[in-house]
CSV table of C-alpha atoms in Angstrom, one decimal:
chain,number,residue,atom,x,y,z
A,2,MET,CA,-0.5,42.7,8.6
A,3,LYS,CA,-2.9,42.7,5.7
A,4,LYS,CA,-0.1,42.2,3.3
A,5,GLN,CA,1.2,39.2,5.2
A,6,LYS,CA,-2.2,37.6,5.2
A,7,ILE,CA,-2.5,38.1,1.4
A,8,LEU,CA,0.9,36.5,1.0
A,9,ILE,CA,-0.2,33.3,2.8
A,10,ILE,CA,-3.4,33.1,0.8
A,11,PHE,CA,-1.4,33.5,-2.4
A,12,LEU,CA,1.0,30.7,-1.3
A,13,LEU,CA,-1.9,28.4,-0.5
A,14,ALA,CA,-3.3,29.0,-4.0
A,15,ILE,CA,0.0,28.1,-5.6
A,16,PHE,CA,0.9,25.0,-3.6
A,17,VAL,CA,-2.4,23.4,-2.6
A,18,LEU,CA,-2.6,21.5,-6.0
A,19,PRO,CA,-5.0,18.7,-6.8
A,20,SER,CA,-2.7,16.5,-8.8
A,21,CYS,CA,0.9,15.4,-9.3
A,22,GLU,CA,1.6,16.8,-12.7
A,23,ASP,CA,4.1,19.6,-11.7
A,24,TRP,CA,7.5,18.0,-11.4
A,25,LEU,CA,10.1,20.7,-11.1
A,26,ASP,CA,13.9,20.3,-11.2
A,27,VAL,CA,14.8,19.6,-7.5
A,28,ASN,CA,18.1,21.4,-8.0
A,29,GLN,CA,16.5,24.7,-8.7
A,30,ASN,CA,16.5,27.2,-5.7
A,31,PRO,CA,13.3,29.2,-5.6
A,32,ASN,CA,15.0,31.8,-3.3
A,33,ALA,CA,16.6,34.1,-5.9
A,34,VAL,CA,16.0,37.0,-3.6
A,35,SER,CA,17.9,36.8,-0.2
A,36,THR,CA,16.3,39.9,1.4
A,37,VAL,CA,12.8,38.4,1.8
A,38,GLU,CA,11.7,38.3,5.5
A,39,PRO,CA,12.2,34.9,7.1
A,40,GLU,CA,8.6,34.8,8.3
A,41,TYR,CA,7.4,34.8,4.7
A,42,LEU,CA,9.8,31.9,3.8
A,43,PHE,CA,8.5,30.0,6.8
A,44,GLY,CA,4.9,30.4,5.5
A,45,TYR,CA,5.9,29.4,2.0
A,46,ALA,CA,7.7,26.3,3.4
A,47,ILE,CA,4.9,25.0,5.7
A,48,THR,CA,2.3,25.5,2.9
A,49,SER,CA,4.2,23.5,0.3
A,50,TRP,CA,5.0,20.8,2.9
A,51,SER,CA,1.3,20.2,3.8
A,52,ALA,CA,0.2,20.4,0.2
A,53,ASN,CA,2.4,17.4,-0.5
A,54,ARG,CA,1.5,15.5,2.6
A,55,THR,CA,-2.2,15.5,1.8
A,56,GLY,CA,-2.1,15.3,-1.9
A,57,GLY,CA,-1.7,12.8,-4.7
A,58,ASP,CA,2.0,12.6,-4.6
A,59,ASN,CA,2.3,11.5,-1.0
A,60,TYR,CA,-0.8,10.2,0.7
A,61,TRP,CA,-2.1,8.1,-2.1
A,62,PRO,CA,1.0,6.2,-3.2
A,63,ILE,CA,2.1,5.6,0.4
A,64,GLY,CA,-1.4,4.7,1.6
A,65,PHE,CA,-1.9,2.1,-1.2
A,66,MET,CA,1.7,0.8,-1.0
A,67,SER,CA,1.6,0.3,2.8
A,68,GLN,CA,-1.9,-1.3,2.6
A,69,LEU,CA,-3.5,1.4,4.7
A,70,ILE,CA,-6.1,1.7,1.9
A,71,ALA,CA,-6.8,-0.4,-1.2
A,72,THR,CA,-7.1,0.6,-4.9
A,73,GLY,CA,-9.9,-1.8,-5.6
A,74,GLY,CA,-8.2,-2.9,-8.8
A,75,ASN,CA,-10.3,-2.7,-12.0
A,76,TYR,CA,-13.3,-1.5,-10.0
A,77,GLY,CA,-11.4,1.4,-8.5
A,78,TRP,CA,-8.1,3.1,-9.0
A,79,GLY,CA,-6.3,0.3,-10.8
A,80,TYR,CA,-3.4,-1.9,-9.7
A,81,GLY,CA,-0.6,0.6,-9.8
A,82,GLU,CA,0.5,1.9,-6.4
A,83,ASP,CA,-0.7,-1.1,-4.4
A,84,ARG,CA,1.6,-3.2,-6.5
A,85,TYR,CA,4.4,-0.8,-5.7
A,86,ASP,CA,4.4,1.1,-9.1
A,87,ILE,CA,5.3,4.5,-7.7
A,88,SER,CA,5.1,7.3,-10.3
A,89,PRO,CA,8.3,9.2,-10.9
A,90,TYR,CA,6.2,12.3,-10.6
A,91,SER,CA,5.4,11.3,-7.0
A,92,THR,CA,9.0,10.6,-6.1
A,93,GLY,CA,10.3,13.6,-7.9
A,94,ASN,CA,7.8,16.1,-6.5
A,95,THR,CA,8.1,14.8,-3.0
A,96,TRP,CA,11.9,15.0,-3.1
A,97,LYS,CA,11.5,18.5,-4.4
A,98,VAL,CA,9.4,19.5,-1.4
A,99,TYR,CA,12.0,18.3,1.1
A,100,TYR,CA,14.9,19.9,-0.7
A,101,ALA,CA,13.6,22.9,-2.6
A,102,THR,CA,10.1,24.4,-2.0
A,103,ALA,CA,10.1,23.6,1.7
A,104,GLY,CA,13.6,22.6,2.7
A,105,ALA,CA,15.5,25.4,1.0
A,106,ASN,CA,13.1,28.0,2.3
A,107,PHE,CA,13.4,26.7,5.9
A,108,LYS,CA,17.2,26.8,5.5
A,109,LYS,CA,17.2,30.3,4.0
A,110,ALA,CA,14.8,31.5,6.7
A,111,ILE,CA,17.1,30.2,9.4
A,112,ASP,CA,20.1,32.0,7.9
A,113,ILE,CA,18.3,35.3,7.5
A,114,ALA,CA,16.7,35.1,11.0
A,115,GLU,CA,20.1,34.5,12.6
A,116,GLU,CA,21.6,37.4,10.5
A,117,GLN,CA,18.8,39.6,11.7
A,118,ASN,CA,19.2,38.4,15.3
A,119,LYS,CA,15.7,36.9,15.5
A,120,PRO,CA,16.4,33.7,17.6
A,121,ASN,CA,12.8,32.8,18.0
A,122,VAL,CA,12.2,32.9,14.3
A,123,ALA,CA,15.2,30.8,13.7
A,124,ALA,CA,14.1,28.4,16.4
A,125,GLN,CA,10.6,28.0,14.9
A,126,CYS,CA,12.1,27.3,11.5
A,127,LYS,CA,14.6,24.8,12.9
A,128,ILE,CA,11.9,22.9,14.7
A,129,ALA,CA,9.5,22.8,11.8
A,130,PHE,CA,12.3,21.8,9.4
A,131,ALA,CA,13.2,18.9,11.7
A,132,CYS,CA,9.6,17.7,11.7
A,133,MET,CA,9.5,17.9,7.9
A,134,PHE,CA,12.9,16.4,7.1
A,135,TYR,CA,12.3,13.4,9.4
A,136,GLU,CA,9.8,12.3,6.7
A,137,CYS,CA,12.4,12.4,4.0
A,138,THR,CA,14.6,9.9,5.7
A,139,MET,CA,11.6,7.7,6.6
A,140,ILE,CA,10.9,7.4,2.9
A,141,TRP,CA,14.4,7.0,1.5
A,142,GLY,CA,16.7,6.2,4.4
A,143,ASP,CA,20.2,7.5,3.5
A,144,VAL,CA,19.8,11.0,2.0
A,145,PRO,CA,21.8,14.2,1.5
A,146,TYR,CA,21.8,16.2,4.8
A,147,SER,CA,25.1,17.6,6.1
A,148,GLU,CA,26.1,18.9,2.6
A,149,ALA,CA,22.7,19.7,1.3
A,150,TRP,CA,21.7,23.4,1.0
A,151,THR,CA,25.3,24.4,0.8
A,152,ASP,CA,27.6,25.3,-2.1
A,153,GLU,CA,28.4,21.7,-2.6
A,154,SER,CA,27.1,20.7,-6.1
A,155,TYR,CA,27.0,17.0,-5.3
A,156,PRO,CA,26.0,16.6,-1.7
A,157,ALA,CA,27.0,13.3,-0.1
A,158,PHE,CA,24.3,10.9,1.2
A,159,ASP,CA,24.3,10.7,5.0
A,160,SER,CA,23.4,7.5,6.8
A,161,GLN,CA,19.8,7.5,8.2
A,162,LYS,CA,21.3,7.2,11.7
A,163,ASP,CA,23.3,10.4,11.2
A,164,VAL,CA,20.4,12.2,9.7
A,165,LEU,CA,18.2,11.4,12.7
A,166,GLU,CA,20.9,12.3,15.1
A,167,GLY,CA,21.3,15.6,13.2
A,168,LEU,CA,17.6,16.4,13.4
A,169,ALA,CA,17.6,15.7,17.2
A,170,ALA,CA,20.5,18.1,17.6
A,171,LEU,CA,18.7,20.7,15.5
A,172,LEU,CA,15.6,20.4,17.8
A,173,ASP,CA,17.9,21.0,20.8
A,174,GLU,CA,19.3,24.1,19.1
A,175,GLY,CA,15.8,25.4,18.5
A,176,ILE,CA,14.7,24.8,22.1
A,177,GLN,CA,17.8,26.6,23.4
A,178,GLN,CA,17.3,29.6,21.1
A,179,ILE,CA,13.7,30.3,22.3
A,180,ASP,CA,13.5,33.5,24.2
A,181,LYS,CA,9.9,33.9,25.6
A,182,ASN,CA,10.7,37.6,26.5
A,183,SER,CA,11.3,38.6,22.9
A,184,PRO,CA,8.4,39.8,20.8
A,185,GLN,CA,10.3,38.9,17.6
A,186,LYS,CA,8.8,35.6,16.4
A,187,VAL,CA,6.7,34.2,13.6
A,188,ILE,CA,3.1,35.0,14.4
A,189,THR,CA,0.8,35.7,11.4
A,190,GLU,CA,2.6,33.1,9.2
A,191,ASP,CA,2.7,30.6,12.1
A,192,LEU,CA,-0.5,28.8,11.1
A,193,TYR,CA,0.2,26.2,13.7
A,194,TYR,CA,0.5,28.0,17.0
A,195,ASN,CA,0.3,31.8,16.2
A,196,GLY,CA,3.6,32.4,17.8
A,197,ASP,CA,2.9,30.6,21.1
A,198,LEU,CA,6.5,29.6,22.1
A,199,ASP,CA,5.4,27.2,24.8
A,200,GLN,CA,3.7,25.2,22.1
A,201,TRP,CA,6.8,25.2,20.0
A,202,ILE,CA,8.8,23.8,22.9
A,203,LYS,CA,6.2,21.0,23.3
A,204,LEU,CA,6.5,20.4,19.6
A,205,ALA,CA,10.3,20.1,19.7
A,206,ASN,CA,10.2,17.7,22.7
A,207,SER,CA,7.5,15.6,21.0
A,208,MET,CA,9.5,15.4,17.8
A,209,LYS,CA,12.6,14.4,19.7
A,210,LEU,CA,10.5,11.6,21.4
A,211,LYS,CA,9.3,10.5,18.0
A,212,ILE,CA,12.8,10.3,16.7
A,213,ALA,CA,14.0,8.4,19.8
A,214,MET,CA,11.2,5.9,19.4
A,215,THR,CA,11.9,5.4,15.7
A,216,MET,CA,15.7,4.8,16.4
A,217,LEU,CA,15.2,2.6,19.5
A,218,ASP,CA,15.2,-0.9,18.0
A,219,SER,CA,18.3,-0.2,16.0
A,220,ASP,CA,20.0,1.9,18.7
A,221,PRO,CA,18.9,0.7,22.2
A,222,SER,CA,20.9,3.5,23.7
A,223,LYS,CA,18.0,5.8,22.9
A,224,ALA,CA,15.9,4.1,25.6
A,225,ASP,CA,17.2,6.6,28.3
A,226,LEU,CA,16.4,9.6,26.0
A,227,ALA,CA,12.9,8.3,25.4
A,228,ASN,CA,12.3,7.8,29.1
A,229,ASP,CA,13.7,11.3,29.9
A,230,LEU,CA,11.4,12.8,27.3
A,231,ALA,CA,8.4,11.0,28.8
A,232,SER,CA,8.4,13.6,31.6
A,233,ALA,CA,9.0,16.6,29.3
A,234,ASP,CA,6.4,19.1,28.0
A,235,LEU,CA,4.8,17.2,25.2
A,236,ILE,CA,1.8,17.4,22.8
A,237,LEU,CA,-0.6,15.7,25.2
A,238,THR,CA,-3.9,17.5,24.5
A,239,ALA,CA,-5.9,18.2,21.4
A,240,ALA,CA,-5.1,21.9,21.8
A,241,ASP,CA,-1.4,21.1,21.3
A,242,ASN,CA,-1.8,19.2,18.0
A,243,LEU,CA,0.4,20.3,15.2
A,244,LYS,CA,-1.9,20.8,12.2
A,245,PHE,CA,-2.0,22.9,9.1
A,246,PRO,CA,-5.4,24.5,8.4
A,247,PHE,CA,-7.2,24.3,5.1
A,248,ALA,CA,-10.4,26.2,4.3
A,249,ASP,CA,-13.6,25.7,2.3
A,250,ALA,CA,-13.0,28.9,0.3
A,251,GLY,CA,-10.7,30.7,-2.0
A,252,GLY,CA,-9.0,27.6,-3.5
A,253,ASN,CA,-7.5,26.8,-0.1
A,254,GLU,CA,-9.3,23.4,0.3
A,255,ASN,CA,-7.6,20.3,1.5
A,256,PRO,CA,-5.7,18.9,-1.5
A,257,MET,CA,-7.2,15.4,-1.2
A,258,TYR,CA,-10.6,16.9,-1.3
A,259,LYS,CA,-9.6,19.0,-4.3
A,260,ILE,CA,-8.7,15.9,-6.2
A,261,PHE,CA,-12.2,14.5,-5.7
A,262,LYS,CA,-13.8,17.9,-6.4
A,263,LYS,CA,-12.0,18.3,-9.7
A,264,TYR,CA,-12.2,14.7,-11.0
A,265,SER,CA,-15.2,13.0,-9.5
A,266,GLY,CA,-17.7,15.7,-8.4
A,267,GLY,CA,-16.6,15.6,-4.8
A,268,GLN,CA,-17.2,11.9,-4.4
A,269,ASN,CA,-14.7,9.2,-3.6
A,270,VAL,CA,-14.7,6.5,-6.3
A,271,TRP,CA,-11.1,5.3,-5.9
A,272,MET,CA,-10.0,4.9,-2.3
A,273,MET,CA,-11.3,1.6,-0.9
A,274,ALA,CA,-11.2,0.4,2.7
A,275,ASN,CA,-8.4,-2.2,3.0
A,276,SER,CA,-9.5,-5.4,4.6
A,277,VAL,CA,-6.3,-5.4,6.7
A,278,MET,CA,-7.6,-2.4,8.7
A,279,LEU,CA,-11.4,-2.7,8.4
A,280,ASP,CA,-12.1,-6.5,8.5
A,281,SER,CA,-9.2,-7.8,10.5
A,282,ILE,CA,-8.9,-5.2,13.2
A,283,MET,CA,-11.8,-2.7,13.4
A,284,LYS,CA,-14.9,-4.8,12.8
A,285,PRO,CA,-14.1,-7.5,15.4
A,286,LEU,CA,-14.0,-4.7,18.0
A,287,ASP,CA,-17.1,-2.9,16.5
A,288,ASP,CA,-14.8,0.2,16.4
A,289,PRO,CA,-17.0,3.4,16.3
A,290,ARG,CA,-14.5,5.1,14.0
A,291,ILE,CA,-15.6,2.7,11.2
A,292,GLU,CA,-18.5,5.0,10.1
A,293,LYS,CA,-16.2,8.0,10.5
A,294,TYR,CA,-13.4,6.5,8.3
A,295,PHE,CA,-15.6,4.7,5.7
A,296,ALA,CA,-18.8,4.8,3.8
A,297,PRO,CA,-20.6,1.5,2.9
A,298,GLY,CA,-20.6,0.5,-0.7
A,299,ASP,CA,-23.7,1.3,-2.8
A,300,GLU,CA,-25.0,-2.3,-2.6
A,301,ALA,CA,-23.7,-3.1,0.9
A,302,GLU,CA,-27.0,-2.7,2.6
A,303,GLY,CA,-25.4,-0.8,5.5
A,304,GLU,CA,-22.6,-3.3,6.0
A,305,TYR,CA,-18.9,-2.4,5.8
A,306,HIS,CA,-16.7,-4.6,3.7
A,307,GLY,CA,-13.1,-4.1,2.9
A,308,VAL,CA,-11.0,-5.4,0.0
A,309,TYR,CA,-7.5,-6.7,0.1
A,310,THR,CA,-4.6,-5.1,-1.7
A,311,ALA,CA,-4.3,-5.8,-5.5
A,312,THR,CA,-7.8,-7.3,-5.5
A,313,ASP,CA,-10.9,-6.2,-7.4
A,314,ALA,CA,-13.5,-4.5,-5.3
A,315,ASP,CA,-17.2,-4.5,-6.0
A,316,ALA,CA,-20.3,-2.4,-5.2
A,317,THR,CA,-20.4,-3.7,-1.7
A,318,THR,CA,-16.9,-2.5,-0.8
A,319,ALA,CA,-16.6,0.4,1.6
A,320,LEU,CA,-14.7,3.5,0.5
A,321,MET,CA,-13.0,6.2,2.5
A,322,ARG,CA,-15.6,8.7,3.6
A,323,VAL,CA,-15.5,12.1,2.0
A,324,GLY,CA,-17.5,15.2,3.1
A,325,THR,CA,-18.1,17.5,6.0
A,326,GLY,CA,-16.8,16.4,9.3
A,327,THR,CA,-14.5,13.7,7.9
A,328,SER,CA,-10.7,13.6,7.3
A,329,ILE,CA,-11.3,14.3,3.6
A,330,ALA,CA,-13.4,17.5,3.7
A,331,ALA,CA,-12.6,20.9,2.2
A,332,ASP,CA,-11.6,22.2,5.6
A,333,SER,CA,-9.9,19.1,7.0
A,334,PRO,CA,-6.6,20.1,8.4
A,335,ASP,CA,-3.3,18.3,7.8
A,336,LEU,CA,-2.7,16.7,11.2
A,337,ILE,CA,1.1,16.3,11.5
A,338,ILE,CA,1.7,15.4,15.2
A,339,SER,CA,-1.2,14.6,17.6
A,340,SER,CA,-1.8,14.1,21.3
A,341,SER,CA,-3.1,10.6,20.6
A,342,GLU,CA,0.3,9.7,19.0
A,343,MET,CA,2.3,11.0,21.9
A,344,ASN,CA,0.1,9.3,24.5
A,345,TYR,CA,0.5,6.0,22.6
A,346,PHE,CA,4.3,6.5,22.7
A,347,LEU,CA,4.2,7.0,26.5
A,348,ALA,CA,2.1,3.8,26.8
A,349,GLU,CA,4.7,2.0,24.8
A,350,ILE,CA,7.5,3.2,27.0
A,351,TYR,CA,5.8,1.8,30.1
A,352,LEU,CA,4.5,-1.3,28.4
A,353,ARG,CA,7.9,-2.3,27.0
A,354,GLY,CA,9.9,-0.9,29.9
A,355,ILE,CA,11.9,1.5,27.8
A,356,GLY,CA,14.5,3.1,30.0
A,357,THR,CA,12.4,2.1,33.0
A,358,SER,CA,10.7,-0.8,34.6
A,359,PRO,CA,7.5,-2.1,32.9
A,360,ASP,CA,4.3,-0.7,34.4
A,361,LEU,CA,1.2,-2.1,32.8
A,362,LEU,CA,-1.1,0.1,34.8
A,363,LYS,CA,0.6,3.3,33.6
A,364,ALA,CA,0.8,1.9,30.1
A,365,ASP,CA,-2.9,1.3,30.1
A,366,GLN,CA,-3.7,4.8,31.4
A,367,PHE,CA,-1.7,6.4,28.6
A,368,PHE,CA,-3.1,4.0,26.1
A,369,LYS,CA,-6.7,4.8,27.1
A,370,THR,CA,-5.9,8.5,26.9
A,371,GLY,CA,-4.5,8.2,23.4
A,372,LEU,CA,-7.4,6.1,22.3
A,373,ARG,CA,-9.9,8.6,23.8
A,374,HIS,CA,-8.2,11.5,21.9
A,375,SER,CA,-8.3,9.5,18.7
A,376,LEU,CA,-12.0,8.9,19.0
A,377,GLU,CA,-12.7,12.5,20.0
A,378,TYR,CA,-10.7,13.8,17.0
A,379,TYR,CA,-13.1,12.0,14.7
A,380,ASN,CA,-16.1,13.3,16.7
A,381,VAL,CA,-17.3,9.9,18.0
A,382,ALA,CA,-20.2,10.3,20.4
A,383,SER,CA,-19.3,10.4,24.1
A,384,SER,CA,-21.5,7.4,24.9
A,385,ASP,CA,-19.8,5.4,22.1
A,386,ILE,CA,-16.4,6.4,23.4
A,387,GLU,CA,-17.1,5.1,26.9
A,388,THR,CA,-18.5,1.9,25.5
A,389,PHE,CA,-15.5,1.3,23.3
A,390,LEU,CA,-13.0,2.1,26.1
A,391,SER,CA,-14.6,-0.3,28.4
A,392,LYS,CA,-14.1,-3.3,26.1
A,393,PRO,CA,-12.0,-6.0,27.8
A,394,GLU,CA,-10.1,-6.6,24.6
A,395,LEU,CA,-8.7,-3.1,25.0
A,396,ASP,CA,-7.4,-3.5,28.6
A,397,LEU,CA,-3.7,-3.8,28.5
A,398,THR,CA,-3.5,-5.0,32.1
A,399,THR,CA,-5.4,-8.2,31.3
A,400,SER,CA,-4.7,-8.7,27.5
A,401,SER,CA,-2.8,-11.8,26.6
A,402,ASP,CA,-0.8,-9.7,24.0
A,403,PRO,CA,-0.9,-6.1,25.2
A,404,LEU,CA,1.8,-4.9,22.8
A,405,THR,CA,-0.1,-6.1,19.7
A,406,THR,CA,-3.3,-4.4,21.1
A,407,LEU,CA,-1.4,-1.2,21.5
A,408,GLN,CA,0.3,-1.4,18.1
A,409,GLU,CA,-3.0,-2.1,16.3
A,410,GLN,CA,-4.5,1.0,17.8
A,411,GLN,CA,-1.4,3.1,17.0
A,412,TRP,CA,-1.7,2.1,13.4
A,413,ILE,CA,-5.5,2.6,13.1
A,414,ASP,CA,-5.1,6.1,14.7
A,415,LEU,CA,-2.8,7.1,11.8
A,416,TYR,CA,-5.4,6.2,9.1
A,417,ASN,CA,-5.4,9.8,7.6
A,418,ARG,CA,-1.6,10.1,7.9
A,419,ALA,CA,-0.2,7.6,5.4
A,420,LEU,CA,3.5,8.2,6.0
A,421,GLU,CA,3.2,7.9,9.8
A,422,SER,CA,1.1,4.7,9.5
A,423,TRP,CA,3.8,3.2,7.2
A,424,VAL,CA,6.6,4.2,9.7
A,425,GLN,CA,4.5,2.7,12.6
A,426,GLN,CA,4.0,-0.6,10.9
A,427,ARG,CA,7.7,-0.9,9.9
A,428,ARG,CA,9.0,-0.1,13.4
A,429,SER,CA,6.4,-2.3,15.2
A,430,GLY,CA,8.5,-5.5,15.2
A,431,VAL,CA,11.3,-7.4,13.6
A,432,GLU,CA,10.9,-8.2,9.9
A,433,GLY,CA,8.1,-10.6,9.5
A,434,SER,CA,6.5,-9.9,12.9
A,435,GLU,CA,5.2,-6.4,12.3
A,436,VAL,CA,1.7,-5.2,13.3
A,437,PRO,CA,-0.3,-5.5,11.2
A,438,ALA,CA,1.1,-8.4,9.2
A,439,LEU,CA,1.2,-7.4,5.5
A,440,LYS,CA,1.4,-9.8,2.6
A,441,THR,CA,3.1,-9.5,-0.7
A,442,PRO,CA,0.6,-8.1,-3.1
A,443,ASN,CA,-0.4,-10.3,-6.1
A,444,GLY,CA,1.6,-9.2,-9.1
A,445,ALA,CA,4.0,-6.9,-7.2
A,446,PRO,CA,7.6,-7.0,-8.6
A,447,VAL,CA,9.2,-8.2,-5.4
A,448,PRO,CA,10.2,-11.7,-4.1
A,449,GLU,CA,7.4,-13.6,-2.4
A,450,GLY,CA,7.1,-12.7,1.3
A,451,GLU,CA,8.6,-9.2,0.8
A,452,ILE,CA,6.7,-5.9,1.1
A,453,ALA,CA,7.7,-2.3,0.2
A,454,ARG,CA,9.9,-0.8,2.8
A,455,ARG,CA,11.2,2.3,1.0
A,456,TRP,CA,10.7,4.4,-2.1
A,457,PRO,CA,13.1,4.4,-5.1
A,458,TYR,CA,15.3,7.5,-5.3
A,459,PRO,CA,14.1,10.0,-8.0
A,460,ASP,CA,15.8,9.5,-11.4
A,461,ASP,CA,17.1,13.1,-11.5
A,462,GLU,CA,19.0,12.6,-8.2
A,463,LEU,CA,20.5,9.3,-9.3
A,464,THR,CA,21.7,10.7,-12.7
A,465,GLY,CA,22.5,14.3,-11.5
A,466,ASN,CA,24.4,13.6,-8.2
A,467,ILE,CA,27.7,11.7,-8.6
A,468,ASN,CA,27.5,10.9,-4.9
A,469,ALA,CA,24.2,9.1,-5.2
A,470,PRO,CA,24.3,5.4,-4.3
A,471,ASN,CA,26.0,3.2,-7.0
A,472,GLU,CA,23.8,0.3,-6.1
A,473,VAL,CA,20.2,1.3,-6.3
A,474,PRO,CA,18.3,-0.2,-3.3
A,475,HIS,CA,15.4,-2.6,-3.8
A,476,LEU,CA,11.9,-1.6,-2.7
A,477,TRP,CA,12.0,-4.3,-0.2
A,478,ASP,CA,15.4,-3.4,1.4
A,479,ASN,CA,15.1,-2.4,5.0
A,480,LEU,CA,16.0,1.1,6.1
A,481,TRP,CA,18.4,1.4,9.0
A,482,PHE,CA,15.6,1.9,11.6
A,483,ASP,CA,13.6,-1.0,10.3
A,484,LYS,CA,15.1,-4.1,11.8
């Protein structure tokens, strides 16, 4: 037991890195030894996955590019990422996580667990892998899947639809393999649920619902699946949340916090509040999460002011808040799937009548539960929660545009989860009618009226895989799910 704990700490120290300078060859397999226990590989994989999600290679470029946050131009970070200048280190390192440091370890763990007749271990690995690899196709669309992690030197690129179908099938496999009577399962290295298999079933069902809701607008047949999953065991309370823990000790801090700790004395001087979120949506509702998300600028006199993408900030501009009790603190966990997110999905099902008749009352009930959980997660005071929930603008049963109201809150809730916020915005409506409405950044290398809808493939993959796309997609090209 002690040896296992030491291993996890060692892995954290390796992978929770504060910058994006370590770009490894994505074709290298770190698993030279095949006899390692699958539980160790599981711990290795989830650690490297969350290190990427919360670090400079993933959160920052996606957050800036998708206009969740703003660079502040010459006053802050510069004009790079919010003008869609994504570093090849970011694309290369993130691709490496999905295929090598996390992906290959999940796959190896599954193979070994099944060889050792450990179905629960295999199931946990399959479910976690599906949650992780969903992100890969949300960034790039068509990616190697069916031939990846095989002896095939040049794996073919599967369509996004086929990848998502494959992940849903893998989740079903995981659920079917779970044997609650067996003591053989990932426990110590399961930093999510400590081996609680009931929670793993909830996670698998929740991820299936997330996939169905993502596919729905391009594949309306998923409506029945989404409706069926609405009555399944899901992540519906804060205790169910899928999150990776970080700690204020031993080099195991949240990677975003470590960037500030290393380069700016623990203070945020680069991440600005984007006016799309702060000024357009949150301030008109006097949202109590404003002071949890942001800190007023030095010269703002207590007021909160955002800045638009690719625009210079000034000393009055609010910044993302860093410190104890915020989403950018040393011990802030990586929140991967939340109860608020699932309750919002259920609200959407009943609001839109997905696989069922529309029911505004039910939709509003799930909406209010999701909103409450979001406010509670950020430690908003109880009295402020009740005041906010009672606002008539947040009543779906009387709103003139309840779907927009819901979608705005879905997006705001994902403030500290850049990739999820980007997916939510892209899936919220047909092109040009998404919520929130984003504009072409000044100086971005895209046609006027276009926004970034995908990342470029890593150069190594384009030059090293003969099955890579011959025609390199544009940044503004829609992915399959993004109608």
